[in-house]
PDB file of C-alpha atoms in Angstrom:
ATOM      1  CA  ILE D   1     -86.815  33.627 -30.336  1.00 73.00           C
ATOM      2  CA  TYR D   2     -90.333  32.388 -31.036  1.00 73.00           C
ATOM      3  CA  ASN D   3     -91.654  30.683 -34.150  1.00 71.00           C
ATOM      4  CA  ARG D   4     -94.848  32.731 -33.812  1.00 77.00           C
ATOM      5  CA  ALA D   5     -95.828  36.348 -33.407  1.00 75.00           C
ATOM      6  CA  LEU D   6     -96.389  37.125 -29.733  1.00 73.00           C
ATOM      7  CA  SER D   7     -99.482  39.075 -28.815  1.00 79.00           C
ATOM      8  CA  ALA D   8     -99.194  42.647 -27.545  1.00 78.00           C
ATOM      9  CA  SER D   9     -99.896  41.446 -23.998  1.00 82.00           C
ATOM     10  CA  GLU D  10     -97.140  38.797 -24.239  1.00 79.00           C
ATOM     11  CA  VAL D  11     -94.616  41.393 -25.464  1.00 75.00           C
ATOM     12  CA  GLN D  12     -95.706  43.643 -22.581  1.00 77.00           C
ATOM     13  CA  GLN D  13     -95.130  40.760 -20.162  1.00 77.00           C
ATOM     14  CA  LEU D  14     -91.558  40.324 -21.454  1.00 70.00           C
ATOM     15  CA  TYR D  15     -90.949  44.080 -21.166  1.00 68.00           C
ATOM     16  CA  ASP D  16     -92.389  44.257 -17.638  1.00 72.00           C
ATOM     17  CA  LEU D  17     -89.967  41.544 -16.500  1.00 65.00           C
ATOM     18  CA  GLY D  18     -87.079  43.900 -17.245  1.00 57.00           C
ATOM     19  CA  LYS D  19     -88.565  46.938 -15.497  1.00 56.00           C
ATOM     20  CA  GLN D  20     -87.630  45.346 -12.186  1.00 54.00           C
ATOM     21  CA  SER D  21     -84.146  44.300 -11.173  1.00 48.00           C
ATOM     22  CA  HIS D  22     -83.645  40.546 -11.222  1.00 46.00           C
ATOM     23  CA  ILE D  23     -79.867  40.553 -10.883  1.00 45.00           C
ATOM     24  CA  ALA D  24     -78.472  37.101 -10.084  1.00 43.00           C
ATOM     25  CA  SER D  25     -81.802  35.372 -10.687  1.00 44.00           C
ATOM     26  CA  THR D  26     -83.238  33.575 -13.696  1.00 48.00           C
ATOM     27  CA  VAL D  27     -86.777  34.543 -14.658  1.00 48.00           C
ATOM     28  CA  ASN D  28     -88.976  32.125 -16.593  1.00 53.00           C
ATOM     29  CA  PRO D  29     -92.288  33.820 -17.340  1.00 55.00           C
ATOM     30  CA  SER D  30     -95.253  31.481 -17.256  1.00 56.00           C
ATOM     31  CA  GLY D  31     -97.293  31.156 -20.425  1.00 64.00           C
ATOM     32  CA  LEU D  32     -94.462  32.269 -22.716  1.00 69.00           C
ATOM     33  CA  ASN D  33     -93.091  28.851 -23.654  1.00 74.00           C
ATOM     34  CA  ALA D  34     -95.362  28.079 -26.646  1.00 77.00           C
ATOM     35  CA  GLY D  35     -93.323  28.375 -29.833  1.00 84.00           C
ATOM     36  CA  LEU D  36     -90.092  29.193 -27.983  1.00 87.00           C
ATOM     37  CA  VAL D  37     -87.197  27.911 -30.148  1.00 90.00           C
ATOM     38  CA  GLY D  38     -84.240  29.759 -28.632  1.00 91.00           C
ATOM     39  CA  HIS D  39     -83.628  31.200 -25.162  1.00 88.00           C
ATOM     40  CA  TRP D  40     -80.153  32.102 -23.957  1.00 90.00           C
ATOM     41  CA  SER D  41     -80.250  33.597 -20.447  1.00 86.00           C
ATOM     42  CA  PHE D  42     -76.436  33.735 -20.013  1.00 89.00           C
ATOM     43  CA  ASP D  43     -77.069  32.905 -16.338  1.00 85.00           C
ATOM     44  CA  GLY D  44     -74.629  30.841 -14.241  1.00 84.00           C
ATOM     45  CA  ALA D  45     -75.640  27.228 -14.913  1.00 87.00           C
ATOM     46  CA  HIS D  46     -76.653  28.109 -18.488  1.00 91.00           C
ATOM     47  CA  LEU D  47     -73.235  29.513 -19.411  1.00 94.00           C
ATOM     48  CA  SER D  48     -69.729  28.087 -19.495  1.00 95.00           C
ATOM     49  CA  THR D  49     -66.516  29.736 -20.658  1.00 94.00           C
ATOM     50  CA  THR D  50     -67.239  28.452 -24.186  1.00 96.00           C
ATOM     51  CA  THR D  51     -70.984  27.754 -24.427  1.00 97.00           C
ATOM     52  CA  ALA D  52     -74.281  29.627 -24.008  1.00 95.00           C
ATOM     53  CA  TYR D  53     -76.851  26.901 -23.342  1.00 96.00           C
ATOM     54  CA  ASP D  54     -80.299  27.144 -24.928  1.00 94.00           C
ATOM     55  CA  THR D  55     -83.026  26.671 -22.304  1.00 89.00           C
ATOM     56  CA  SER D  56     -85.901  26.504 -24.822  1.00 89.00           C
ATOM     57  CA  GLY D  57     -85.613  22.720 -25.006  1.00 90.00           C
ATOM     58  CA  GLN D  58     -84.566  22.856 -28.679  1.00 93.00           C
ATOM     59  CA  GLY D  59     -80.839  22.315 -28.023  1.00 95.00           C
ATOM     60  CA  ASN D  60     -79.707  25.417 -29.940  1.00 95.00           C
ATOM     61  CA  ASN D  61     -76.584  25.908 -27.835  1.00 97.00           C
ATOM     62  CA  GLY D  62     -74.231  28.692 -28.878  1.00 95.00           C
ATOM     63  CA  THR D  63     -70.449  28.940 -28.939  1.00 96.00           C
ATOM     64  CA  LEU D  64     -68.866  32.032 -27.353  1.00 96.00           C
ATOM     65  CA  VAL D  65     -66.463  33.606 -29.877  1.00 96.00           C
ATOM     66  CA  SER D  66     -63.634  35.988 -28.822  1.00 95.00           C
ATOM     67  CA  SER D  67     -64.467  35.676 -25.129  1.00 94.00           C
ATOM     68  CA  PRO D  68     -67.534  37.830 -24.336  1.00 94.00           C
ATOM     69  CA  LYS D  69     -67.506  38.509 -20.571  1.00 93.00           C
ATOM     70  CA  PRO D  70     -70.295  37.715 -18.067  1.00 93.00           C
ATOM     71  CA  VAL D  71     -71.692  40.823 -16.317  1.00 90.00           C
ATOM     72  CA  ALA D  72     -74.735  41.652 -14.168  1.00 84.00           C
ATOM     73  CA  GLY D  73     -77.762  42.168 -16.406  1.00 79.00           C
ATOM     74  CA  VAL D  74     -81.228  43.654 -16.093  1.00 71.00           C
ATOM     75  CA  ILE D  75     -82.591  40.127 -15.727  1.00 72.00           C
ATOM     76  CA  GLY D  76     -80.015  37.765 -14.245  1.00 78.00           C
ATOM     77  CA  GLN D  77     -76.613  37.712 -15.906  1.00 84.00           C
ATOM     78  CA  ALA D  78     -75.675  39.209 -19.297  1.00 87.00           C
ATOM     79  CA  LEU D  79     -72.729  39.124 -21.658  1.00 91.00           C
ATOM     80  CA  SER D  80     -70.499  42.085 -22.507  1.00 91.00           C
ATOM     81  CA  PHE D  81     -69.208  42.037 -26.086  1.00 89.00           C
ATOM     82  CA  ASN D  82     -66.098  43.905 -27.262  1.00 86.00           C
ATOM     83  CA  GLY D  83     -67.918  45.667 -30.114  1.00 80.00           C
ATOM     84  CA  SER D  84     -65.824  44.222 -32.890  1.00 83.00           C
ATOM     85  CA  SER D  85     -65.177  40.491 -32.799  1.00 90.00           C
ATOM     86  CA  SER D  86     -67.037  38.853 -29.903  1.00 91.00           C
ATOM     87  CA  TYR D  87     -70.407  37.191 -30.392  1.00 92.00           C
ATOM     88  CA  VAL D  88     -72.343  33.978 -29.761  1.00 93.00           C
ATOM     89  CA  SER D  89     -72.572  31.602 -32.736  1.00 93.00           C
ATOM     90  CA  VAL D  90     -75.555  29.237 -32.879  1.00 93.00           C
ATOM     91  CA  PRO D  91     -75.595  26.530 -35.572  1.00 91.00           C
ATOM     92  CA  SER D  92     -78.375  26.587 -38.170  1.00 88.00           C
ATOM     93  CA  THR D  93     -81.015  24.051 -37.142  1.00 89.00           C
ATOM     94  CA  SER D  94     -84.485  23.191 -38.423  1.00 89.00           C
ATOM     95  CA  SER D  95     -86.124  24.851 -35.391  1.00 90.00           C
ATOM     96  CA  LEU D  96     -84.501  28.171 -36.393  1.00 88.00           C
ATOM     97  CA  ASN D  97     -85.580  27.933 -40.068  1.00 85.00           C
ATOM     98  CA  ILE D  98     -88.600  30.126 -39.374  1.00 82.00           C
ATOM     99  CA  THR D  99     -90.423  31.063 -42.566  1.00 77.00           C
ATOM    100  CA  SER D 100     -93.707  32.423 -41.232  1.00 77.00           C
ATOM    101  CA  ALA D 101     -94.465  34.323 -38.033  1.00 79.00           C
ATOM    102  CA  ILE D 102     -91.503  35.139 -35.770  1.00 80.00           C
ATOM    103  CA  THR D 103     -90.819  37.111 -32.601  1.00 80.00           C
ATOM    104  CA  VAL D 104     -87.304  38.097 -31.551  1.00 81.00           C
ATOM    105  CA  SER D 105     -86.818  39.779 -28.174  1.00 79.00           C
ATOM    106  CA  THR D 106     -83.630  40.854 -26.394  1.00 80.00           C
ATOM    107  CA  TRP D 107     -82.368  43.345 -23.820  1.00 78.00           C
ATOM    108  CA  VAL D 108     -79.406  45.405 -25.000  1.00 78.00           C
ATOM    109  CA  LYS D 109     -77.202  48.188 -23.668  1.00 76.00           C
ATOM    110  CA  PHE D 110     -74.806  50.043 -25.955  1.00 73.00           C
ATOM    111  CA  ASN D 111     -71.744  52.018 -24.965  1.00 71.00           C
ATOM    112  CA  ALA D 112     -71.738  53.321 -28.558  1.00 68.00           C
ATOM    113  CA  ILE D 113     -73.746  52.542 -31.657  1.00 68.00           C
ATOM    114  CA  GLY D 114     -71.777  51.934 -34.829  1.00 68.00           C
ATOM    115  CA  THR D 115     -73.007  51.745 -38.397  1.00 69.00           C
ATOM    116  CA  TYR D 116     -74.587  48.309 -38.042  1.00 71.00           C
ATOM    117  CA  ASN D 117     -74.813  46.387 -34.784  1.00 75.00           C
ATOM    118  CA  ARG D 118     -76.292  42.943 -35.302  1.00 78.00           C
ATOM    119  CA  LEU D 119     -78.220  41.912 -32.196  1.00 79.00           C
ATOM    120  CA  VAL D 120     -79.715  38.592 -33.302  1.00 81.00           C
ATOM    121  CA  ALA D 121     -79.585  37.074 -36.769  1.00 81.00           C
ATOM    122  CA  LYS D 122     -79.910  33.962 -38.872  1.00 81.00           C
ATOM    123  CA  TRP D 123     -78.219  34.538 -42.196  1.00 76.00           C
ATOM    124  CA  ASP D 124     -77.162  31.418 -44.055  1.00 73.00           C
ATOM    125  CA  GLY D 125     -78.255  31.945 -47.660  1.00 66.00           C
ATOM    126  CA  GLY D 126     -81.628  30.305 -47.006  1.00 70.00           C
ATOM    127  CA  THR D 127     -84.002  31.541 -44.357  1.00 74.00           C
ATOM    128  CA  THR D 128     -82.889  34.964 -43.100  1.00 77.00           C
ATOM    129  CA  TRP D 129     -84.018  37.077 -40.170  1.00 76.00           C
ATOM    130  CA  ILE D 130     -82.074  39.898 -38.550  1.00 78.00           C
ATOM    131  CA  LEU D 131     -82.545  42.340 -35.675  1.00 77.00           C
ATOM    132  CA  GLU D 132     -79.921  45.099 -35.568  1.00 77.00           C
ATOM    133  CA  ALA D 133     -79.333  48.677 -34.470  1.00 75.00           C
ATOM    134  CA  ALA D 134     -77.799  51.275 -36.753  1.00 72.00           C
ATOM    135  CA  GLY D 135     -75.851  54.495 -36.152  1.00 66.00           C
ATOM    136  CA  GLY D 136     -76.025  57.558 -33.946  1.00 54.00           C
ATOM    137  CA  THR D 137     -77.283  58.432 -30.460  1.00 50.00           C
ATOM    138  CA  PHE D 138     -80.812  57.928 -31.681  1.00 52.00           C
ATOM    139  CA  GLY D 139     -80.375  54.662 -33.526  1.00 62.00           C
ATOM    140  CA  ASP D 140     -82.693  52.861 -35.873  1.00 69.00           C
ATOM    141  CA  LEU D 141     -83.906  49.436 -34.890  1.00 71.00           C
ATOM    142  CA  LEU D 142     -83.891  47.424 -38.118  1.00 72.00           C
ATOM    143  CA  ALA D 143     -85.566  44.084 -38.748  1.00 74.00           C
ATOM    144  CA  GLY D 144     -85.113  42.043 -41.891  1.00 74.00           C
ATOM    145  CA  PHE D 145     -86.939  38.937 -43.069  1.00 72.00           C
ATOM    146  CA  GLY D 146     -86.400  36.883 -46.192  1.00 73.00           C
ATOM    147  CA  ALA D 147     -85.569  33.658 -47.974  1.00 67.00           C
ATOM    148  CA  GLY D 148     -83.209  32.728 -50.776  1.00 62.00           C
ATOM    149  CA  GLY D 149     -81.116  35.893 -50.476  1.00 60.00           C
ATOM    150  CA  GLY D 150     -83.907  38.520 -50.694  1.00 66.00           C
ATOM    151  CA  ILE D 151     -84.624  40.533 -47.539  1.00 69.00           C
ATOM    152  CA  SER D 152     -87.482  42.893 -46.694  1.00 71.00           C
ATOM    153  CA  TRP D 153     -86.367  45.541 -44.175  1.00 68.00           C
ATOM    154  CA  PHE D 154     -88.439  47.360 -41.564  1.00 68.00           C
ATOM    155  CA  ASN D 155     -87.166  50.083 -39.257  1.00 66.00           C
ATOM    156  CA  ASP D 156     -88.192  52.181 -36.298  1.00 63.00           C
ATOM    157  CA  SER D 157     -86.257  55.009 -34.633  1.00 57.00           C
ATOM    158  CA  VAL D 158     -85.532  54.243 -30.999  1.00 55.00           C
ATOM    159  CA  HIS D 159     -83.248  55.715 -28.370  1.00 53.00           C
ATOM    160  CA  LEU D 160     -80.577  53.045 -27.907  1.00 51.00           C
ATOM    161  CA  SER D 161     -78.045  54.933 -25.784  1.00 50.00           C
ATOM    162  CA  ARG D 162     -79.423  53.290 -22.658  1.00 52.00           C
ATOM    163  CA  ILE D 163     -80.697  49.833 -21.805  1.00 55.00           C
ATOM    164  CA  ALA D 164     -83.435  48.946 -24.267  1.00 59.00           C
ATOM    165  CA  HIS D 165     -85.834  46.082 -24.841  1.00 55.00           C
ATOM    166  CA  ALA D 166     -85.424  45.420 -28.564  1.00 60.00           C
ATOM    167  CA  ARG D 167     -88.129  43.250 -30.036  1.00 55.00           C
ATOM    168  CA  VAL D 168     -89.849  42.608 -33.307  1.00 55.00           C
ATOM    169  CA  ALA D 169     -92.714  40.412 -34.392  1.00 53.00           C
ATOM    170  CA  GLY D 170     -93.433  39.820 -38.038  1.00 52.00           C
ATOM    171  CA  LEU D 171     -94.001  37.507 -40.934  1.00 48.00           C
ATOM    172  CA  GLY D 172     -91.206  36.032 -42.980  1.00 45.00           C
TER     173      GLY D 172
END
């Protein structure tokens, strides 16, 4: 998660990292640290049985809820969620109260896509931003931004039945 909109070339750099297999290795792209406020690799030293450690330097560590399982990922290690009750909970902090430009980027793989599948979100009644996938073999990638309860939604149809690089850059 970045507190700025990444340029097209920076988004391409993130995407290109995943086109190659980096299983069992952590990748830290150079030049992509400015504005980074949350980075959870789920790799060995950055993951315990209860905690996903934030490597952005902001200390936004997450708690693993309902035991998501470590698995080999496209880049390093990933987490497998049960589709109903497992997730990573990160406390609301000032560094995540992003009210202007934001970029959210994640690699996801679905076994099935339900009605709404929240990928990354901050929803606490104040600042809100959400990246989720919705329904069907050809799912919609939805992004929402808002403050004080109101949310503006944006969507794009993408094929999410395989591994996908889901990302959005926008203004709050």
